[in-house]
Structures are given as structure tokens and as C-alpha cells.
Tab-separated table of C-alpha atoms and ligand atoms in Angstrom:
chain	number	residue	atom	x	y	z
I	20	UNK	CA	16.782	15.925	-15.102
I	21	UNK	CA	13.550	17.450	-16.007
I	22	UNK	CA	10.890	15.175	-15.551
I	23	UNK	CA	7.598	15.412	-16.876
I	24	UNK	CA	4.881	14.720	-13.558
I	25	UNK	CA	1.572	15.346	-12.339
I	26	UNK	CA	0.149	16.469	-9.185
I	27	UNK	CA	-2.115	18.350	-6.947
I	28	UNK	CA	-1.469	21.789	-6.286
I	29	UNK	CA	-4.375	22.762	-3.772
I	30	UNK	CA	-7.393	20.253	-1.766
I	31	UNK	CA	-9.519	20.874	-4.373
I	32	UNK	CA	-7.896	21.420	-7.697
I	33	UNK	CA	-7.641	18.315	-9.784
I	34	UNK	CA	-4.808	16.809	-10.924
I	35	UNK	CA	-2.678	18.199	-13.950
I	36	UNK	CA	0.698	18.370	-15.568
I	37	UNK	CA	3.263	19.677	-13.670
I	38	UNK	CA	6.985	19.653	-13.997
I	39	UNK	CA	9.895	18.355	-11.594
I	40	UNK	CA	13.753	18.067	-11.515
I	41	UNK	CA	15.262	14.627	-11.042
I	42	UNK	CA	18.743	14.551	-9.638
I	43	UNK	CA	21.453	13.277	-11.849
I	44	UNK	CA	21.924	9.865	-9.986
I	45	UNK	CA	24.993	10.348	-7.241
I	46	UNK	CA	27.533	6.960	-6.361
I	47	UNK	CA	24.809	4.859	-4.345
I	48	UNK	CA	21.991	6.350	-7.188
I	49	UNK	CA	19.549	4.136	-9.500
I	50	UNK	CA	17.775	6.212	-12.170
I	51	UNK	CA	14.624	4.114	-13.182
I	52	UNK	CA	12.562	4.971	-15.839
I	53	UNK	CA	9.328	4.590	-14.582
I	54	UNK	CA	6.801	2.200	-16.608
I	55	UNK	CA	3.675	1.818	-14.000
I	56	UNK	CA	2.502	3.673	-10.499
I	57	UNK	CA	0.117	1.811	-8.356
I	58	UNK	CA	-2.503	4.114	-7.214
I	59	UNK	CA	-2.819	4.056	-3.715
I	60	UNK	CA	-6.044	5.219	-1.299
I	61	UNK	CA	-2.950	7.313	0.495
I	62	UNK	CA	-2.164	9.010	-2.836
I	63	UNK	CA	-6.142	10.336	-2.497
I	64	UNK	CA	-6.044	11.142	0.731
I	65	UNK	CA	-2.928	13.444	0.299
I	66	UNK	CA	-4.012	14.984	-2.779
I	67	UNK	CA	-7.145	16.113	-0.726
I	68	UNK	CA	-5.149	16.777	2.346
I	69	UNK	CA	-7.371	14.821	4.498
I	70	UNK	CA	-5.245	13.783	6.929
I	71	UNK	CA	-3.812	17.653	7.467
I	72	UNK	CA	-0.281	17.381	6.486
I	73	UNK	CA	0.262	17.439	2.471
I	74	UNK	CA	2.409	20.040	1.273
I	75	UNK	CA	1.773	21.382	-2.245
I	76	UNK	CA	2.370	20.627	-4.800
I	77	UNK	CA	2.392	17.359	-4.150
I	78	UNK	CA	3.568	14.621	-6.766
I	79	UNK	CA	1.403	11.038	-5.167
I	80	UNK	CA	2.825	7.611	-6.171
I	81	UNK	CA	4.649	5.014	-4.077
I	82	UNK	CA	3.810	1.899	-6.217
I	83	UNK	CA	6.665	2.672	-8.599
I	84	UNK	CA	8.244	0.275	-10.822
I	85	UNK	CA	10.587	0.614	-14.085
I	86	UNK	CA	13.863	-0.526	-15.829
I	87	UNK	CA	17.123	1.133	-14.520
I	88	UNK	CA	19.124	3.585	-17.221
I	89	UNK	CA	21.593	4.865	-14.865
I	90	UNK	CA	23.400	3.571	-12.338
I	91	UNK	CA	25.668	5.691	-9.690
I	92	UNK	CA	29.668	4.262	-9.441
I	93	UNK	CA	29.128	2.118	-6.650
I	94	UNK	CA	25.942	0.571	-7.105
I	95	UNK	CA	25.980	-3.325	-6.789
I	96	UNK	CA	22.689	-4.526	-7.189
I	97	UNK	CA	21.584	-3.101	-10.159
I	98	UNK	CA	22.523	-2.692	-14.086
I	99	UNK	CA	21.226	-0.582	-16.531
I	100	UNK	CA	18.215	-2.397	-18.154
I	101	UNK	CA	17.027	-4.148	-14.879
I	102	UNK	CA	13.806	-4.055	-13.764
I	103	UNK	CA	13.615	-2.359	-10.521
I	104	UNK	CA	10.797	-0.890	-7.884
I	105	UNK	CA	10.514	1.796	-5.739
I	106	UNK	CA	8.003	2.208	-2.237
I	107	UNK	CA	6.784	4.537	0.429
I	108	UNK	CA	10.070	5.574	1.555
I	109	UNK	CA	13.057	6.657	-0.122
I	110	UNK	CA	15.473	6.916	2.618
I	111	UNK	CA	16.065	6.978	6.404
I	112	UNK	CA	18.835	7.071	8.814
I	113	UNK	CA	20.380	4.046	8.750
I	114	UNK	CA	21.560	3.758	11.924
I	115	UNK	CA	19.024	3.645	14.815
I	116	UNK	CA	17.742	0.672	16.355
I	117	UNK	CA	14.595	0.423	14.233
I	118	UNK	CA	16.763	1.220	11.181
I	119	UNK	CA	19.083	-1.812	12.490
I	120	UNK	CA	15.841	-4.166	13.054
I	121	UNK	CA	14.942	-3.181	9.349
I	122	UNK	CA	11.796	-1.169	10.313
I	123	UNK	CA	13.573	1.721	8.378
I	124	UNK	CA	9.271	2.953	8.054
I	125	UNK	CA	9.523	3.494	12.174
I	126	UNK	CA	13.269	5.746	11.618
I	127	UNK	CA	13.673	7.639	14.847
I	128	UNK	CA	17.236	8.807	13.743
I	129	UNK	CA	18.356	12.405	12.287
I	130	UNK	CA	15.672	12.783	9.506
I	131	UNK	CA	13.759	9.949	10.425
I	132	UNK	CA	11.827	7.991	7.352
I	133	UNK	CA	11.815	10.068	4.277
I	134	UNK	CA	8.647	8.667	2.571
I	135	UNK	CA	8.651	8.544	-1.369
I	136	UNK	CA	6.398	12.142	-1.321
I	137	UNK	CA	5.838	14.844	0.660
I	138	UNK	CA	9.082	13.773	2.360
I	139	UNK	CA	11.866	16.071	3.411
I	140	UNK	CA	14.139	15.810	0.142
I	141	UNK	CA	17.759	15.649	1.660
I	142	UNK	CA	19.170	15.970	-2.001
I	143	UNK	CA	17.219	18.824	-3.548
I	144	UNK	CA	16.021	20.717	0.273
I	145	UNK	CA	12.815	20.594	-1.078
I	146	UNK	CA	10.504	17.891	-0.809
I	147	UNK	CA	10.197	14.674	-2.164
I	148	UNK	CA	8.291	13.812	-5.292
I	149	UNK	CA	6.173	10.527	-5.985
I	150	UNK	CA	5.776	7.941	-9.032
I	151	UNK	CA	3.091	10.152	-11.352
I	152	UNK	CA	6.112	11.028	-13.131
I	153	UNK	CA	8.392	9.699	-15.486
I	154	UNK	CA	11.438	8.967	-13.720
I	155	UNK	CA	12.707	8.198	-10.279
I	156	UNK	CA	16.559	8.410	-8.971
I	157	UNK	CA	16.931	6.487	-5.303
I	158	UNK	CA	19.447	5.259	-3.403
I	159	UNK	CA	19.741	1.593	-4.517
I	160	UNK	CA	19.287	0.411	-0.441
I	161	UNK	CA	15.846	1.522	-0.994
I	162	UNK	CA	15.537	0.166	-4.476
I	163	UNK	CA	14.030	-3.462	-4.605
I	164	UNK	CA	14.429	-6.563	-7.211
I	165	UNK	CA	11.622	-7.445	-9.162
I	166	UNK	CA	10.908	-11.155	-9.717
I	167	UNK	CA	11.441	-11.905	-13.144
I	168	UNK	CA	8.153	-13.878	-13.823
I	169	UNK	CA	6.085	-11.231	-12.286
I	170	UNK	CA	4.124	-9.263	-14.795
I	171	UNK	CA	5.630	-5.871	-14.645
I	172	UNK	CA	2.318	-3.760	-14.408
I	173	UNK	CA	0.424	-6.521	-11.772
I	174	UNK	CA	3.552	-6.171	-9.597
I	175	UNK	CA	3.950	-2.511	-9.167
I	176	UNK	CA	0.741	-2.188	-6.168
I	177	UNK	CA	2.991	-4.421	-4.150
I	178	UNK	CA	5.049	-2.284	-3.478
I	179	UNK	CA	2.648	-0.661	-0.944
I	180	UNK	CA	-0.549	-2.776	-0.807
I	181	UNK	CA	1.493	-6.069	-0.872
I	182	UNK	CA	3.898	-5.541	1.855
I	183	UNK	CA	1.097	-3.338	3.920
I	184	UNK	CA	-0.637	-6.519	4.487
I	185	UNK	CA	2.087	-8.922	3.813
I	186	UNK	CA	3.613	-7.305	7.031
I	187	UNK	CA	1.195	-7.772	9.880
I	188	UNK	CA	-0.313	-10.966	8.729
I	189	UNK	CA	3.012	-12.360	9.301
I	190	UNK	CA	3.729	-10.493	12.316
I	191	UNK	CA	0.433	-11.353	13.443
I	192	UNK	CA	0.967	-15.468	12.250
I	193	UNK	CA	-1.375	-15.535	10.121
I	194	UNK	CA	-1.312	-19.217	9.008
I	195	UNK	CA	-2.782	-22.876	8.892
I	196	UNK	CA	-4.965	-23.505	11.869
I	197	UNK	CA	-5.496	-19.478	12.146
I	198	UNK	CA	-8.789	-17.497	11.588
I	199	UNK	CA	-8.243	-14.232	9.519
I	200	UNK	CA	-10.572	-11.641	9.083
I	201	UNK	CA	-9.764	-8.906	5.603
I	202	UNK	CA	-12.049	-5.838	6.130
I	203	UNK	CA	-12.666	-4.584	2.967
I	204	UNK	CA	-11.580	-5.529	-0.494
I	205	UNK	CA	-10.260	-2.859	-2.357
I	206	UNK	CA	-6.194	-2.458	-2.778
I	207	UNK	CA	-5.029	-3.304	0.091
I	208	UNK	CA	-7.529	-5.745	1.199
I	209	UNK	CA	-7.662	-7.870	-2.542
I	210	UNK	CA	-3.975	-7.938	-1.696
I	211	UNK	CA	-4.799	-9.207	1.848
I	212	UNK	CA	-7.032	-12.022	1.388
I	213	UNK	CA	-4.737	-13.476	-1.475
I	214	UNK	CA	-1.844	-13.547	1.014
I	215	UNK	CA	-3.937	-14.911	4.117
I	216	UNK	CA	-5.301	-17.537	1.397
I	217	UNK	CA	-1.114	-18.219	0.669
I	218	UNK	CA	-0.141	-18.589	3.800
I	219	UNK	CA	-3.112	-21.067	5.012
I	220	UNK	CA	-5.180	-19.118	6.766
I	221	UNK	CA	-9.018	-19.850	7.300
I	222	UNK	CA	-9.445	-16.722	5.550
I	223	UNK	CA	-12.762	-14.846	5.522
I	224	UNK	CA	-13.681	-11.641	3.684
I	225	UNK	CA	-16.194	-8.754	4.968
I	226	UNK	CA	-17.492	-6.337	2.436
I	227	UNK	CA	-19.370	-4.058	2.254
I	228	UNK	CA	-20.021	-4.651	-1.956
I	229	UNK	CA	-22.271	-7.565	-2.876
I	230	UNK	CA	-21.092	-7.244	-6.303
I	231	UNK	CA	-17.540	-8.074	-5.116
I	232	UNK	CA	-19.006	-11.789	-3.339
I	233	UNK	CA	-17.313	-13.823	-6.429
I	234	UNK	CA	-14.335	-12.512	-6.556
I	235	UNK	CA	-13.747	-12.363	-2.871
I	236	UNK	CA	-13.643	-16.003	-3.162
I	237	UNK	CA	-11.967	-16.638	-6.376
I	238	UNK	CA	-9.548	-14.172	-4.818
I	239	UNK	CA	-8.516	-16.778	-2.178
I	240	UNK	CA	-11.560	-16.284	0.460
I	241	UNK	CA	-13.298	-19.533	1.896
I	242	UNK	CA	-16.185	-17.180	3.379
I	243	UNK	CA	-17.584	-13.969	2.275
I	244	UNK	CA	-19.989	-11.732	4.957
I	245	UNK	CA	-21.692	-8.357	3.857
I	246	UNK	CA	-20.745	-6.296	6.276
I	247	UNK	CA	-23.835	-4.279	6.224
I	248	UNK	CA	-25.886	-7.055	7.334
I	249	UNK	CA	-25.160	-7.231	11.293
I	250	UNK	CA	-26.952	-11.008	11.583
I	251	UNK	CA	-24.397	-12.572	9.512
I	252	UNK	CA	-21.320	-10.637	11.165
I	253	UNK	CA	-22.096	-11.350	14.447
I	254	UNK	CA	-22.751	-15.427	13.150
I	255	UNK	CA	-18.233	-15.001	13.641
I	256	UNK	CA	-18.566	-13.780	17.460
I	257	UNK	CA	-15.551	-14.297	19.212
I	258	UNK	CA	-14.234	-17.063	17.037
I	259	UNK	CA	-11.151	-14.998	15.499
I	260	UNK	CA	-7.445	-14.967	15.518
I	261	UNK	CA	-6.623	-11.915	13.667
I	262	UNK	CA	-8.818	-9.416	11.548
I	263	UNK	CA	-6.621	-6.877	9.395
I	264	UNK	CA	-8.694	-4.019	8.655
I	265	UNK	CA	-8.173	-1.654	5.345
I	266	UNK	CA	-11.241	0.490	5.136
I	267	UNK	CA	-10.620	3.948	4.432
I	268	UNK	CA	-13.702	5.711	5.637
I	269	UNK	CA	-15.628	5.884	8.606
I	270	UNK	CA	-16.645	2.652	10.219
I	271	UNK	CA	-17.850	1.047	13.224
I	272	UNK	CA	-14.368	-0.695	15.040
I	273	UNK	CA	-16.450	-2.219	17.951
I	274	UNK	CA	-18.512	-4.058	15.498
I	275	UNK	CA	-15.365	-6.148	14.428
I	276	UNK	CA	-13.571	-6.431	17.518
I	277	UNK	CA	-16.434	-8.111	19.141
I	278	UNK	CA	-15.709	-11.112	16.602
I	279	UNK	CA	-12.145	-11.405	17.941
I	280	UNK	CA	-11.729	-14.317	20.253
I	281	UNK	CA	-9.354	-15.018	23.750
I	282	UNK	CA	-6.186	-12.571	22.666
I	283	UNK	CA	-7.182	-12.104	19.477
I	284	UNK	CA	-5.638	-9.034	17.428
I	285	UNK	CA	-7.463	-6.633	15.238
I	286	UNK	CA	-5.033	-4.908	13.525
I	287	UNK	CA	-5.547	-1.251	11.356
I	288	UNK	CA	-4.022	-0.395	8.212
I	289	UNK	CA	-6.526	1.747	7.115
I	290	UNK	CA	-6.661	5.572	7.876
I	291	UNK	CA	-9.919	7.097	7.581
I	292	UNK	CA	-9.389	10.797	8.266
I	293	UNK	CA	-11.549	10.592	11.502
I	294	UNK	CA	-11.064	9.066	14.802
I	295	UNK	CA	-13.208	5.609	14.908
I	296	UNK	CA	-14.475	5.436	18.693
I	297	UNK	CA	-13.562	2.339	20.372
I	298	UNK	CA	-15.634	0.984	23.467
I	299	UNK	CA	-14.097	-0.434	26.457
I	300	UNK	CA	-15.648	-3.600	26.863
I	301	UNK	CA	-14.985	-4.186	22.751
I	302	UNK	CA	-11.146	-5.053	23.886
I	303	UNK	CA	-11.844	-6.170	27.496
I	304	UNK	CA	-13.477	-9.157	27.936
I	305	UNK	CA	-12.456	-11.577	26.056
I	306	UNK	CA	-8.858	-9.748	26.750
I	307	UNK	CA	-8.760	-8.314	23.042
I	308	UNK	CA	-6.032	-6.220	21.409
I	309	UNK	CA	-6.555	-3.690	18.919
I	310	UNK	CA	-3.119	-3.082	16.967
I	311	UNK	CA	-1.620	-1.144	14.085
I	312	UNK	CA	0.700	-1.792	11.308
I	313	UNK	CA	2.678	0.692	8.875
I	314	UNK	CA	4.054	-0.466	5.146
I	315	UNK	CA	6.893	-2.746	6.176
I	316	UNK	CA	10.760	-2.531	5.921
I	317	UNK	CA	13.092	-3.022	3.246
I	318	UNK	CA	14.048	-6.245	3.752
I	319	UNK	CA	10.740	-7.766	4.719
I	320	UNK	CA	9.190	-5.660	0.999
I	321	UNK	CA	12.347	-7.996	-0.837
I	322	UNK	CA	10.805	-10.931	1.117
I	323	UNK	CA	7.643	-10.230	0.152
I	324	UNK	CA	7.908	-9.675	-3.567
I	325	UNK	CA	10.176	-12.639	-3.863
I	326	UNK	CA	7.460	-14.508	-2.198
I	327	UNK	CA	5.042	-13.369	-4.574
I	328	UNK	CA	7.532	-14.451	-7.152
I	329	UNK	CA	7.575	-18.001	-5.824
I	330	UNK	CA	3.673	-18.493	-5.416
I	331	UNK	CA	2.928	-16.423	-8.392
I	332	UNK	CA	0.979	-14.403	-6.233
I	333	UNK	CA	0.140	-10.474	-8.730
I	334	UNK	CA	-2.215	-8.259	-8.350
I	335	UNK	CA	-5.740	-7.644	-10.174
I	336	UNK	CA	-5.298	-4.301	-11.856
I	337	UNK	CA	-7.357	-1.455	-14.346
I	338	UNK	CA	-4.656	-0.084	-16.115
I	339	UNK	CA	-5.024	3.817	-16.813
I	340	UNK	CA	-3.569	6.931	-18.577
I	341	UNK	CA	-2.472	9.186	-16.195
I	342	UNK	CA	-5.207	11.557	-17.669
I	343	UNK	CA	-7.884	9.433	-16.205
I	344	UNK	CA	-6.549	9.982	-12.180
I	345	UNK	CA	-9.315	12.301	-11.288
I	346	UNK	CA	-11.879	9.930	-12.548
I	347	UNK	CA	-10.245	6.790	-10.897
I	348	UNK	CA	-10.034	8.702	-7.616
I	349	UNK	CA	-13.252	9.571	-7.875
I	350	UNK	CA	-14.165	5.997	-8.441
I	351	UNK	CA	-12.237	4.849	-5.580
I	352	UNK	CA	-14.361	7.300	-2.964
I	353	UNK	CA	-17.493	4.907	-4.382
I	354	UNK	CA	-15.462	1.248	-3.554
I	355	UNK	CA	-15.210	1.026	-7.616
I	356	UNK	CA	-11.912	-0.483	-8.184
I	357	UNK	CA	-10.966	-4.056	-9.085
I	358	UNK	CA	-8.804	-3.956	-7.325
I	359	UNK	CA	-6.095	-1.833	-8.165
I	360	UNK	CA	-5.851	1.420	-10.669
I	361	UNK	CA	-2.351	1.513	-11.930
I	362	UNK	CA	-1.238	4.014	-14.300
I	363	UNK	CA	0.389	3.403	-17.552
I	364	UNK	CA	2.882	6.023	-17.622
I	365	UNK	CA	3.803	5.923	-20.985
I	366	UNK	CA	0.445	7.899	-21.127
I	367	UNK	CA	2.751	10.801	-19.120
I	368	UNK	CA	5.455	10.480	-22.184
I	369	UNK	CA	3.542	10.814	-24.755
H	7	LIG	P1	-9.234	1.304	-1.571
H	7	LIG	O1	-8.667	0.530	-2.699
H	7	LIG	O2	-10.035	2.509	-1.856
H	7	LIG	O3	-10.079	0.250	-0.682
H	7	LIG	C1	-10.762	0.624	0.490
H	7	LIG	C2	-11.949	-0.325	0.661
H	7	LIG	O4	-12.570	-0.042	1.904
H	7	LIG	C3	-13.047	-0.148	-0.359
H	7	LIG	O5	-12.820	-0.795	-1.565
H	7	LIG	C4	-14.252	-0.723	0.371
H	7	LIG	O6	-14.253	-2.150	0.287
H	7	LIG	C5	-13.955	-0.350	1.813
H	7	LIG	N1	-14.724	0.853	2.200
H	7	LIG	C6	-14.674	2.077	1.643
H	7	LIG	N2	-15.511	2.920	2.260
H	7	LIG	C7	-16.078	2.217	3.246
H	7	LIG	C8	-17.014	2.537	4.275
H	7	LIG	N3	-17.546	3.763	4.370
H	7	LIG	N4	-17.384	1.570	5.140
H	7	LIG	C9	-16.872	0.330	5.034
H	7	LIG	N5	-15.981	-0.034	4.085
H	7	LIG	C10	-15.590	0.907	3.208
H	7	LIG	O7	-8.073	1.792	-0.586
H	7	LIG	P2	-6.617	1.146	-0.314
H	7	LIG	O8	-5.642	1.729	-1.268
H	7	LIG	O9	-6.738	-0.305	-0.164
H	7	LIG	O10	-6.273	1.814	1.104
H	7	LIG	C11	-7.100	1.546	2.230
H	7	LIG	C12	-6.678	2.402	3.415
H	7	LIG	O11	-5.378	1.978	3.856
H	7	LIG	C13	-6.538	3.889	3.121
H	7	LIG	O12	-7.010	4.614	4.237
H	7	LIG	C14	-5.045	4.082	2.947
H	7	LIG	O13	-4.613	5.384	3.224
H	7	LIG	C15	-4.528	3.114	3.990
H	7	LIG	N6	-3.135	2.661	3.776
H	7	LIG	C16	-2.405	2.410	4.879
H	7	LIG	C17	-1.133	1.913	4.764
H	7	LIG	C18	-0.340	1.564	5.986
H	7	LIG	O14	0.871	1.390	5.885
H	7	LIG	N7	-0.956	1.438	7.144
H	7	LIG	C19	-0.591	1.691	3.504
H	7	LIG	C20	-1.386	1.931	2.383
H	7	LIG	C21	-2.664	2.412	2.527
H	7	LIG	P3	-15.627	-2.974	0.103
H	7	LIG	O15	-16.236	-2.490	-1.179
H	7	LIG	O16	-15.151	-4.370	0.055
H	7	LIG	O17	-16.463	-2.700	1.332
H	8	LIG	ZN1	0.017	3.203	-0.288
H	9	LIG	ZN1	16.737	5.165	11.525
């Protein structure tokens, strides 16, 4: 099915129109047409190639989310007209022991994860193209309900910034009685603090934006620090539980590990394209951990977005035309997003 996209084709070009071929949906197949893509900090940091991997042309997008028009013979979950959502990964072996667990993200079968771009497209032998586009076909076991009373558009970023932190700050217990630490409140973290706030935490919010003090608390957290002012971080020495970090850029770990108390856990989500050095004594004394934490599996994504259902827990979005990505990347590199771009992609249709 030709399917209208856009992507990067080099580091540095911007990105632009540029056409891909769906697969005509096989037996275990959903086609969803695709209404709204998150836009992730990953998405950027492909596009640019700064992590060293990204194969172009590369189609970003794992925030995907649409009503199904096609449905393969023996798909069970779905009907034509459903809403439906789509990830970071669009397959994976099925069989190995992490696949079994339902950690399908940490596949160490044949193939391993394929991740919703830049993944090795068993179908097509190519690779795998992203939600900037109008249409996505996937296997239905990677294809997730959407609550009903979720709005559509505030839904689609949790598909990778709800479950990233949904995921470790239950792994991690976040909870009543608990201290929890969000570093940074842009996608991810936003998405953080409102589900530390839901699941009882003592949460408490370090930016480093004083414009983004407010909402930090009317987005669920009982304390806000500025990050840039070392007095008032170190006022939370050794007095947490858990701190969940999402910054994307450089940044100084030992700084926040030092406010972890007896076996706390500081755990990373964010990937700044350099190595962060970590000191020695930061983790030994008071026997600290330092901890990382990738998307989360299939099952635990359903769990999460039916959660969000329950608790009427969405995200806070700037909806865009798929014409305006350079600009809202560019605005992300400068912490300007509240707190999630999405893209409109009937912008891509018309
Ligand atoms: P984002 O919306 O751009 O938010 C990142 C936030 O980090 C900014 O809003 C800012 O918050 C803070 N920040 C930025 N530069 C900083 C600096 N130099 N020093 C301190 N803080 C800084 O990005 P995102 O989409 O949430 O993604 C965050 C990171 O997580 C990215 O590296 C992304 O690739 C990674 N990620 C990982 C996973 C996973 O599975 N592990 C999944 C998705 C994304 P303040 O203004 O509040 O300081
Ligand atoms: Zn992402
Ligand atoms: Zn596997």
C-alpha cells in the first residue's frame, strides 16, 4: 500500500515528504489508519543519528495510534473501525525466556526485538518504518486496545513515554510511603510525575525550567527543586527511594545519586548521546544502585493504558502538522515542549 510518510534522509537534512510501501495486512495483520504520532526525544535523536546507529532514510514515530480498516483472517482482538495503538516494537521472537516473561523489548531470540523503525523488517527485508506516515500494518500481538474514554490524540505519547516510566516506577515500587525523584519534565518526565503522583508516591520534581514550577505541581508534584541551584538539591541528601531520570543531554549523575538514601535506586531512561561519568563513592556509601529501564512489554503497555483509562490519567499535548517537525524538534533541543508534540496526521493526508 503506498503510504504517504516523512523522514530524514541524512544527520543533517531536515525532514520532508517521502514515500513508503505498507504491506497488504497478512492472517495475524491490523491495518490502522493512523490519526496522531507522539513525538518522541528518540525520534530526534535518530533523525540526527546521535546515538550512531540510524539507517537512512529513516521514517521516526513510535507513539502511533488510529482506527483499524483491515483486519488479517485470524485476527481476534480487533474489528475494522476500532481504535487501536502501536509502540516501539513491532515484533520479536516469541519464544525466549524474556519473550515468555513478556519483556518482548529485551528479545534475545532469532531476530531479537524488531523496534517500530529502523528495525530489521522481516516482511519487506528492508527496514522498518515509523508513525510519520499515514498508515501502519502490525501483527495484532503487538497491537494494543485503547481505552475508550481516553482522548484519542492525549493518549497516543503513552505509548512510549507512558509505559517508559510506567515500567520502572512499578518495578522500582514506587508507591505510598515511597520518595520519588522525576528528573526533568519534558515527555517522558510530565508522564512520570503524573504516574508517581497516581500511584502515591511522595513525588518531587527537579527541573531545570523555572517557567515549568506551576505545572510541575499541578501536574501531580508535591515539591518542585531547580536543578540548577545546588543549595536546594542537596536540601534532599540521602532521603530518597527511587529517582527516575529522563534528561536527554549531558548532566551531572553524581549530583542525583548523592540524594538517594540506604539502597536507594536511581534509575535512567534517558539517553544523552555521551557517557555521564559516575563516581565511586556516588553509589558506595550509602550502598546505592544506579539502574536502567527500557520501554516496557506488551502486556505491562495494555496494563498501563488501561490504567490510565481507569484514573483518567492523558497526556498534556501541542498538537502539530507534520510540516512543523523541524521546528518542534528544534524546540525540544531548548526544553520547549508542554509536554508532548504530537502530530496531527491528517496534516500528512492532505
Ligand atoms: P524531552 O521531551 O525533550 O524532555 C527532556 C527533558 O530533559 C527536557 O524537557 C528538560 O526538562 C530536560 N533537559 C534537557 N536538556 C537538559 C540538560 N542539558 N540538563 C538537564 N536537563 C535537561 O525528551 P523525552 O521524549 O522525554 O525523552 C527523554 C530521553 O529519554 C531521551 O534521551 C530519549 O531518547 C529517552 N527515551 C528513553 C526511553 C527508554 O525506553 N529508556 C524511551 C523513550 C525515550 P526540564 O526543562 O524540566 O529541565
Ligand atoms: Zn520514545
Ligand atoms: Zn524473544
Amino acid at each position: 500500500m503506498n503510504t504517504k510518510a516523512f523522514a530524514a534522509t541524512s544527520p543533517t537534512s531536515p525532514l520532508g515528504p517521502f514515500a513508503i510501501d505498507r504491506r497488504e495486512p497478512t492472517e495475524h495483520d491490523v491495518a490502522i489508519e493512523l490519526m496522531y504520532c507522539g513525538v518522541c526525544h528518540s525520534d530526534l535523536h535518530f533523525a540526527k543519528n546521535e546515538w550512531g546507529f540510524t539507517q537512512y532514510p529513516v521514517v521516526p514515530g513510535h507513539e502511533m495510534l488510529g482506527k483499524v480498516t483491515k483486519v488479517g483472517a485470524k485476527v481476534k482482538k480487533f474489528k475494522v473501525g476500532d481504535l487501536a495503538a502501536v509502540g516501539c516494537m513491532v515484533d520479536s521472537c516469541r519464544t525466549c525466556d524474556c519473550c515468555k516473561k513478556g519483556l518482548e523489548q529485551f528479545c534475545v531470540g532469532p531476530g531479537g526485538t524488531v523496534f517500530s523503525y529502523n528495525g530489521a523488517d522481516k516482511h519487506s527485508g528492508g527496514i522498518t518504518y515509523g508513525g510519520y506516515s499515514e498508515r501502519v500494518v502490525c501483527d495484532e500481538a503487538f497491537t494494543l486496545k485503547v481505552p475508550a474514554n481516553l482522548d484519542p490524540a492525549r493518549a497516543s505519547p503513552l505509548l512510549c513515554a507512558g509505559i517508559t516510566t510506567y515500567s520502572p516506577l512499578k518495578h522500582w515500587g514506587a508507591g505510598k510511603g515511597k520518595k520519588v525523584g522525576i528528573v526533568g519534565l519534558g515527555g517522558l518526565g510530565h508522564m512520570g510525575v503524573k504516574f508517581a503522583h497516581a500511584m502515591g508516591a511522595h513525588t518531587v520534581l527537579f527541573t531545570t525550567s523555572e517557567s515549568k514550577i506551576a505545572d510541575g505541581k499541578r501536574l501531580g508534584a508535591d515539591e518542585v527543586v531547580i536543578s540548577k541551584n545546588p543549595d536546594a538539591v542537596q536540601k534532599h541528601a540521602a532521603s530518597f527511594d527511587m529517582i527516575l531520570d529522563t534528561v536527554s543531554a549531558d548532566h551531572d549523575l553524581n549530583a542525583y545519586l548523592s540524594l538517594l538514601k540506604l539502597d536507594g535506586t536511581m534509575v535512567l531512561v534517558g539517553v544523552p548521546p555521551n557517557a555521564q561519568p559516575v563516581q565511586a563513592f556516588s553509589l558506595i556509601m550509602p550502598r546505592r544502585q544506579l539502574a536502567g529501564s527500557l520501554i516496557g512489554g506488551i502486556a505491562e503497555t495494555q496494563e498501563m493504558l488501561d490504567f490510565c483509562g481507569k484514573h483518567n490519567v492523558q497526556c498534556d499535548i501541542e498538537i502539530i502538522k507534520v510540516q512543523q517537525i523541524n521546528e518542534a524538534y528544534e524546540r525540544m533541543l531548548k526544553s520547549d515542549v508542554k509536554y508532548r508534540f504530537v502530530i496531527d496526521l491528517a496534516s500528512l493526508r492532505a
